[in-house]
Coordinates of C-alpha atoms and ligand atoms in Angstrom, one line a residue:
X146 CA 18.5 0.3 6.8
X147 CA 16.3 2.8 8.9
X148 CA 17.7 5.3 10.7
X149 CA 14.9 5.1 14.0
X150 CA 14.4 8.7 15.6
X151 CA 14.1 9.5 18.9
X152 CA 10.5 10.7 20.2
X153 CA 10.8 14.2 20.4
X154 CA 13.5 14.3 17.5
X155 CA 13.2 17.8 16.2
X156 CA 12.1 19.0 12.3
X157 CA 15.8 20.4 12.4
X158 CA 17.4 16.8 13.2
X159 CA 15.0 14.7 11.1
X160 CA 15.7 16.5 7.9
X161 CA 20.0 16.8 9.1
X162 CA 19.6 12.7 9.1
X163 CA 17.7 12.5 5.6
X164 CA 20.6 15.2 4.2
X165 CA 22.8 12.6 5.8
X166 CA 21.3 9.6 4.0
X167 CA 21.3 10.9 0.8
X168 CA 25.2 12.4 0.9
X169 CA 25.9 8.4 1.2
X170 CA 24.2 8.3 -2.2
X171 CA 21.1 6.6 -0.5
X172 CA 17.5 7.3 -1.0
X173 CA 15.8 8.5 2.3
X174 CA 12.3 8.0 2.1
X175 CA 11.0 9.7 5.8
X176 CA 7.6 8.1 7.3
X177 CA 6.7 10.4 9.9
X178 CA 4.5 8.4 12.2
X179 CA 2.4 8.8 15.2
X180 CA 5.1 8.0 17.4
X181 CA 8.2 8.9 15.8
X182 CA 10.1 9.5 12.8
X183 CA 11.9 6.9 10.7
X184 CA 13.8 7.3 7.6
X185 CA 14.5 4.0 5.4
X186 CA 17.9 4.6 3.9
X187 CA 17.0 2.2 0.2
X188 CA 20.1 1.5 -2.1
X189 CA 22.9 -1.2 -2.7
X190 CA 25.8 -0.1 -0.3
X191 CA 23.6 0.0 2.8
X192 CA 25.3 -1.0 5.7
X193 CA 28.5 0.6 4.7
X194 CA 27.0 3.9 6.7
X195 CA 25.7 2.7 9.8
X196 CA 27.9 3.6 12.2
X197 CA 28.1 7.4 11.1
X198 CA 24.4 7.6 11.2
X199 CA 24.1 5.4 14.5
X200 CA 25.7 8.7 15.7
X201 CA 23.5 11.3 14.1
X202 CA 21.5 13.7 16.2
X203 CA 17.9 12.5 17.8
X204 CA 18.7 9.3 16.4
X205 CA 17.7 6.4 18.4
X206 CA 18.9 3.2 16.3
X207 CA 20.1 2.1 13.0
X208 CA 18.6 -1.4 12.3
X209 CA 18.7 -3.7 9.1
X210 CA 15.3 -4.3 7.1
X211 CA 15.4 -8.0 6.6
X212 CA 12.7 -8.0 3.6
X213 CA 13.5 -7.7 0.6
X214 CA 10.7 -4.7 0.1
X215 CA 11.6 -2.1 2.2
X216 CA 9.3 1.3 2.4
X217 CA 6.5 -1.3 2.0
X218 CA 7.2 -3.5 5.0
X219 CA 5.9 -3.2 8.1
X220 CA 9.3 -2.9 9.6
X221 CA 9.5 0.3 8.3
X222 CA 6.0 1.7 8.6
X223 CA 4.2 -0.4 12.3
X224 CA 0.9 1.8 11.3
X225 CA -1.6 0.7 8.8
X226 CA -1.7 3.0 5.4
X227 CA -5.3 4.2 4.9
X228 CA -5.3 5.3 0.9
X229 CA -7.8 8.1 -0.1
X230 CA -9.0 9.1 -3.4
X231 CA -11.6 10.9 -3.7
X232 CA -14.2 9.3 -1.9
X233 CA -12.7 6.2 -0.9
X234 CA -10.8 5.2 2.0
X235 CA -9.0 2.1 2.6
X236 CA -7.5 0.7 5.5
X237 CA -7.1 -0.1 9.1
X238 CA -10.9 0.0 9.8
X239 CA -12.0 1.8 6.3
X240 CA -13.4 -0.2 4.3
X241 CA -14.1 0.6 0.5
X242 CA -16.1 -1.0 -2.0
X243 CA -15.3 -0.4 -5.6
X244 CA -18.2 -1.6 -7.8
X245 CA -18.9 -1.4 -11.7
X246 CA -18.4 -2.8 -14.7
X247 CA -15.5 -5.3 -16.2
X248 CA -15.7 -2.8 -19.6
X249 CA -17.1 0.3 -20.2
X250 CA -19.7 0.2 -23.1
X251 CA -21.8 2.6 -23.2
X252 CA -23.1 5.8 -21.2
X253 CA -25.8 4.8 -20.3
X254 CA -24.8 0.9 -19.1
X255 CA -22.0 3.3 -17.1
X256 CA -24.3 6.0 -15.6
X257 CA -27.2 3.3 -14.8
X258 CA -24.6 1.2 -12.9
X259 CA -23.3 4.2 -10.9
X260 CA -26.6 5.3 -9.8
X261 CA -27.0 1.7 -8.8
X262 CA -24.0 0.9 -6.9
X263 CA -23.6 4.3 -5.4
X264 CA -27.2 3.8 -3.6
X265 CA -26.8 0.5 -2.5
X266 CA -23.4 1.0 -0.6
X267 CA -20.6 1.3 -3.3
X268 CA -17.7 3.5 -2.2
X269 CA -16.3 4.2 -5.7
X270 CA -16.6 3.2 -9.4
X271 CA -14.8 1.0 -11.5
X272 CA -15.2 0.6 -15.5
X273 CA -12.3 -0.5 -17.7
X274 CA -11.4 1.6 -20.6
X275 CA -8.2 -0.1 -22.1
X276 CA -9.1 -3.8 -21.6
X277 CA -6.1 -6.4 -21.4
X278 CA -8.1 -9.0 -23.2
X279 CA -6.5 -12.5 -23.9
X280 CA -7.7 -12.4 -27.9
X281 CA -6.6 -9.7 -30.0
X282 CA -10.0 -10.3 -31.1
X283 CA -12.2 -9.5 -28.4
X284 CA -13.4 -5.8 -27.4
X285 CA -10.4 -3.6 -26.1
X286 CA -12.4 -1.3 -24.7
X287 CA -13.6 2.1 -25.3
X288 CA -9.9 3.9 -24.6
X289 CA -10.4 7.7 -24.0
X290 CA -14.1 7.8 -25.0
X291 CA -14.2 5.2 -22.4
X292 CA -12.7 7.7 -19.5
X293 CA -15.0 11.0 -20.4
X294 CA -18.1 8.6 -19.6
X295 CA -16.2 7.6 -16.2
X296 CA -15.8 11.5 -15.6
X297 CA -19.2 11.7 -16.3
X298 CA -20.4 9.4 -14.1
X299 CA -17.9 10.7 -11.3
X300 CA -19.7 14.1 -12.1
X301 CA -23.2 12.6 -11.1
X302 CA -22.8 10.5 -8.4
X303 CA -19.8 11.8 -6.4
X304 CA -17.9 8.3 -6.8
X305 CA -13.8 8.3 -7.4
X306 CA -13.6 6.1 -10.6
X307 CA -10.7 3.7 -10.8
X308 CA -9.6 2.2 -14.1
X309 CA -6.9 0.0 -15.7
X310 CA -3.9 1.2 -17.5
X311 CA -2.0 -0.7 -19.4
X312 CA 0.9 1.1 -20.7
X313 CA 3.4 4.0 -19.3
X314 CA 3.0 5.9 -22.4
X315 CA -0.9 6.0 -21.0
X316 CA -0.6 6.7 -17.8
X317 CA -0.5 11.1 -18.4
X318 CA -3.9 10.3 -20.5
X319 CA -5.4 7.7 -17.8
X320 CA -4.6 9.6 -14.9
X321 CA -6.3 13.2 -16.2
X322 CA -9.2 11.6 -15.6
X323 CA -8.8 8.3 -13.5
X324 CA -9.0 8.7 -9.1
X325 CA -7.2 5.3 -8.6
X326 CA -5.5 4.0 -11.6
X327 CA -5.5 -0.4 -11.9
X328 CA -2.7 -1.9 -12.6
X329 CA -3.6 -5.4 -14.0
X330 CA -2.7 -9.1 -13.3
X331 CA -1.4 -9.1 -16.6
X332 CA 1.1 -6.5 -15.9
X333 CA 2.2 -6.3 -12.2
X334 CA 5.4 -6.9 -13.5
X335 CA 6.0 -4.2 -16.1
X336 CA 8.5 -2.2 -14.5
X337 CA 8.0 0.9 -16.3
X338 CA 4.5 0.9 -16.0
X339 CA 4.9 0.5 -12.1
X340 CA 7.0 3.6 -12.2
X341 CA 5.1 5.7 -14.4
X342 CA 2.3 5.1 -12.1
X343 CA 4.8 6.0 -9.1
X344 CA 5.2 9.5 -10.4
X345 CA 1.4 10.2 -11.5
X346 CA 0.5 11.4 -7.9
X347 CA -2.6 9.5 -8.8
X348 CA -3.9 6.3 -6.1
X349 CA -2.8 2.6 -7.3
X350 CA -4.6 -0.5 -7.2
X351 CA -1.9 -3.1 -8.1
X352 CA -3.5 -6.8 -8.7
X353 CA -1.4 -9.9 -7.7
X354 CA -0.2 -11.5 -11.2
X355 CA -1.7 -14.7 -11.5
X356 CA 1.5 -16.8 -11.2
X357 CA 3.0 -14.0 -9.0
X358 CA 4.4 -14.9 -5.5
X359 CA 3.8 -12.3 -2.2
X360 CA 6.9 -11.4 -2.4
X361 CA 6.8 -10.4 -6.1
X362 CA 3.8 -8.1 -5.1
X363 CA 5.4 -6.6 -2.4
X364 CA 8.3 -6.0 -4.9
X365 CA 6.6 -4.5 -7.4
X366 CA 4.7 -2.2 -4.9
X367 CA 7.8 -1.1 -3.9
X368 CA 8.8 0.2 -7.3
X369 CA 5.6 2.1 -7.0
X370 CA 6.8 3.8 -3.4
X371 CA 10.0 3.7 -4.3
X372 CA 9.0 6.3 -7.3
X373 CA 7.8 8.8 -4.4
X374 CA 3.9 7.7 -4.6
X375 CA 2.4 6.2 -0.8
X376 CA -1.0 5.8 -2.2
X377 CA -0.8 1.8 -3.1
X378 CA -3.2 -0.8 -2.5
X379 CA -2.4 -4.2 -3.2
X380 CA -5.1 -7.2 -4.5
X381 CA -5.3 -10.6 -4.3
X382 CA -7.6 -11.4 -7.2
X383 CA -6.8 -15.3 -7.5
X384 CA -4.0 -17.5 -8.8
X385 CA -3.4 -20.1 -11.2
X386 CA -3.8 -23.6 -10.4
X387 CA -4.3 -26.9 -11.5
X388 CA -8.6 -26.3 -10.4
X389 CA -10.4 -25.5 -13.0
X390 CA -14.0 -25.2 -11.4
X391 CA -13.2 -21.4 -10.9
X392 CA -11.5 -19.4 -12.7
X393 CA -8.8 -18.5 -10.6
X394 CA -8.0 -20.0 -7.4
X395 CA -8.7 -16.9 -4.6
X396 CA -6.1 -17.9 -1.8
X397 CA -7.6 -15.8 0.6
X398 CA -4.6 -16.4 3.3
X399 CA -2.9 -13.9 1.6
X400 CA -5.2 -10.8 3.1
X401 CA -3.5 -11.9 6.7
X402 CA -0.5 -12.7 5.5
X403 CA 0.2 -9.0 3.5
X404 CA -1.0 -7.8 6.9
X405 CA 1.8 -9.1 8.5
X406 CA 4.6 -7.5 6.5
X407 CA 3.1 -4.5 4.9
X408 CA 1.8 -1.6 6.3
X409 CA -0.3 -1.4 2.7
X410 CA -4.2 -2.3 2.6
X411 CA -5.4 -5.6 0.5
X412 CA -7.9 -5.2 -1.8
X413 CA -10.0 -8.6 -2.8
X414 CA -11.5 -9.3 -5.9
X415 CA -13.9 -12.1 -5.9
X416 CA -15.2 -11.6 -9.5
X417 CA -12.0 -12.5 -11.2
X418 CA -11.1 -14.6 -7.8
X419 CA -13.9 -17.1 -8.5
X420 CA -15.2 -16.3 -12.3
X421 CA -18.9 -17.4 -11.4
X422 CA -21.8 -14.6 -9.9
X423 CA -23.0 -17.4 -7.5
X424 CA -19.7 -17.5 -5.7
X425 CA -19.0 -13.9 -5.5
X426 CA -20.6 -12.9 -2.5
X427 CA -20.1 -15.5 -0.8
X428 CA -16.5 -14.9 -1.2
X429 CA -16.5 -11.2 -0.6
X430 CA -17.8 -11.7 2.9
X431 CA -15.5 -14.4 3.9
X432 CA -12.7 -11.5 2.1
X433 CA -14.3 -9.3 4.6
X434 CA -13.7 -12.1 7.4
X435 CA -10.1 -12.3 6.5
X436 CA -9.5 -8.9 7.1
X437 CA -9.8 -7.3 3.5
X438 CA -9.0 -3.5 3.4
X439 CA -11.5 -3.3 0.3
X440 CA -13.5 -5.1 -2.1
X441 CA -13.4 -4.0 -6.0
X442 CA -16.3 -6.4 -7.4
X443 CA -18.1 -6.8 -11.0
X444 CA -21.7 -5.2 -11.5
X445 CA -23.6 -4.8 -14.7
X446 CA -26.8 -4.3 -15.5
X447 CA -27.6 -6.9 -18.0
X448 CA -24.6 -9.3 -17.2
X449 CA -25.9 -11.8 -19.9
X450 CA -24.9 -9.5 -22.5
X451 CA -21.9 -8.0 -21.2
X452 CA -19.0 -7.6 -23.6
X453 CA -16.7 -8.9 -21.5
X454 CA -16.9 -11.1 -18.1
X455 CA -20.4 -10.9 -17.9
X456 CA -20.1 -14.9 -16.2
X457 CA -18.9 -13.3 -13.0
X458 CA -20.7 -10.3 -12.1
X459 CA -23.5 -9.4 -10.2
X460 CA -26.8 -7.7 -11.5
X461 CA -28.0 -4.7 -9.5
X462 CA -29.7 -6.9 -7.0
X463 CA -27.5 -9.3 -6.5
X464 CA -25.4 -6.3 -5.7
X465 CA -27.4 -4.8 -3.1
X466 CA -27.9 -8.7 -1.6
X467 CA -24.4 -8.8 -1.4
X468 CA -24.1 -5.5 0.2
X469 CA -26.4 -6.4 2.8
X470 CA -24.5 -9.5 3.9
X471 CA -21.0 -7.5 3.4
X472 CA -22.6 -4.9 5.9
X473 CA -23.0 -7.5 8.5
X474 CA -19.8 -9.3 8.6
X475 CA -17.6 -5.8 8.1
X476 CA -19.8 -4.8 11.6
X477 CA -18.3 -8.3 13.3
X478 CA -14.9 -7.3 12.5
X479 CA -15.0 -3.5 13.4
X480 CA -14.9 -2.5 9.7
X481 CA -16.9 0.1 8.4
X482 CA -17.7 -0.1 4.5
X483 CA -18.3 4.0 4.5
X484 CA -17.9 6.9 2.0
X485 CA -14.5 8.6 2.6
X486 CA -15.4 11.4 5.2
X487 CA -12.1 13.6 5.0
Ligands
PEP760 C1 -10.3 -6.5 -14.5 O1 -10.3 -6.0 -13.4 O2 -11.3 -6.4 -15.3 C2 -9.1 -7.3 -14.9 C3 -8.8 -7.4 -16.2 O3 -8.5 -7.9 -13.8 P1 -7.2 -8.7 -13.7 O4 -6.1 -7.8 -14.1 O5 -7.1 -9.1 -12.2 O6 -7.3 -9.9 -14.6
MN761 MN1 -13.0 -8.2 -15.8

């Protein structure tokens, strides 16, 4: 349910109504908007209570949320969330561009690459440290000696650096040095991990699971609210399908569709959307045209001998190409791809 307010509800009657919630054992999660106050009332017994708090003070309405997410959906929250960290901003017309790396391998392949990205455009920096790699085999990434070099290169350039985690019990470690921390593909369903993240008062980036359906996003984002944290982006980063031509199958239609129930920005990853440089900016600006919140996007600066997905990114000047194209169709659509200025 949410309990609506009435414009000019006072401080004294919003927080009566959220005492009021929780006495029926609910959780009242308050969004305090432009216009007015609501309070989504989450739990199993919902409707049990909604005459009682039909009749609270300043309290306009009670109404049902017919999704099955609730503090994401746009039912509960009309306004676009803009997330900051650091120095990105994304949402409603801020755009960000997170550029960098698939691994982090060395210092000086992560400092080059921030200098890089950070003068043509880039709005933050992304390098993976703990690598969910398909082979036990392959390169797993530099772990903590992995996130120094990140801090480094946040030092120098001024970029929020945004990085995977893959496990709760790394999330305290991650998140000491991490602005936005990543929540894979391979894990947008690890419930635990969603929540750990929930209470790290650090930014998510949650990516779509590749066999995951909208509303298992929105679910899963949900457990990330739900855990007290607002700061959530969502991003589409491709599907399975039966194509095999790219990697993934980057079903664009979600970026309008997520816009229509959630309140939350959308992310789009073109790199692991497409898996070949020559699509990728292509794709990013027709991301862009779909409405995309943000881009996060592969860079390295020798992507032949990259340790890992070195097939999809973009060199240095491929990057700034892309930037320049980005730039123009963000303009058509009122976007701005800008550092955060807050
Ligand atoms: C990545 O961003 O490098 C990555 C592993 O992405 P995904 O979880 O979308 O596969
Ligand atoms: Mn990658």
């Amino acid at each position: 349910m949410i309990v609506v307010m009435k414009q000019g509800a006072t401080k004294e009657q919003i927080e009566h109504m959220i005492e009021q919630v929780e006495r029926f054992g609910l959780k009242a999660h308050p969004i305090y908007g432009t216009e007015r106050t609501v309070i989504a009332a989450i739990g199993e017994k919902r409707d049990e209570h909604r005459q009682s708090l039909e009749s609270g003070p300043g309290v306009a309405e009670v109404v049902s949320i017919l999704a099955p997410y609730k503090v994401a959906s746009r039912e509960v929250k009309p306004e676009p969330t803009v997330v900051r960290a650091g120095s990105l901003a994304v949402g409603n017309s801020h755009m960000g561009m997170i550029a960098g790396p698939c691994s982090i391998e060395s210092e000086e392949q992560m400092l080059s690459t921030a200098h890089a990205v950070k003068a043509a455009g880039a709005t933050a920096l992304r390098g993976g440290a703990f690598k969910p790699r398909t082979s036990p085999y392959s390169f797993q990434g530099m772990k903590e000696d992995g996130l120094k070099i990140l801090a480094t290169a946040r030092e120098e350039t001024g970029l929020a650096v945004v990085t995977e985690v893959m496990a709760a019990s790394d999330v305290p470690l991650v998140a000491k040095y991490a602005d936005v921390l990543q929540i894979g593909a391979r894990n947008m369903q690890n419930y635990r991990l969603l929540e750990a993240a929930g209470e790290s008062g650090r930014a998510v980036l949650l990516k779509r699971g590749a066999s995951a359906t909208m509303d298992e996003l929105l679910l899963a984002a949900e457990y990330i609210l739900n855990a007290g944290n607002p700061n959530v982006m969502l991003c589409e980063r491709g599907i399975r399908t039966f194509e095999t031509h790219t990697r993934f199958s980057l079903t664009l239609a979600s970026v309008p569709y997520l816009h229509d129930r959630t309140h939350l920005p959308v992310v789009v990853d073109p790199s692991h959307g497409t898996g070949h440089t020559n699509l990728v900016p292509r794709m990013a600006a027709a991301a862009i045209a779909a409405g995309a919140d943000g881009l996060i996007v592969e860079v390295h600066p020798d992507p032949e001998n990259a340790l890992s997905d070195g097939y999809q990114s973009l060199n240095f000047e491929q990057f700034e190409e892309m930037m320049t194209l980005c730039h123009r169709v963000a303009e058509a659509v009122d976007k701005r791809i800008a550092l955060n200025e807050a």
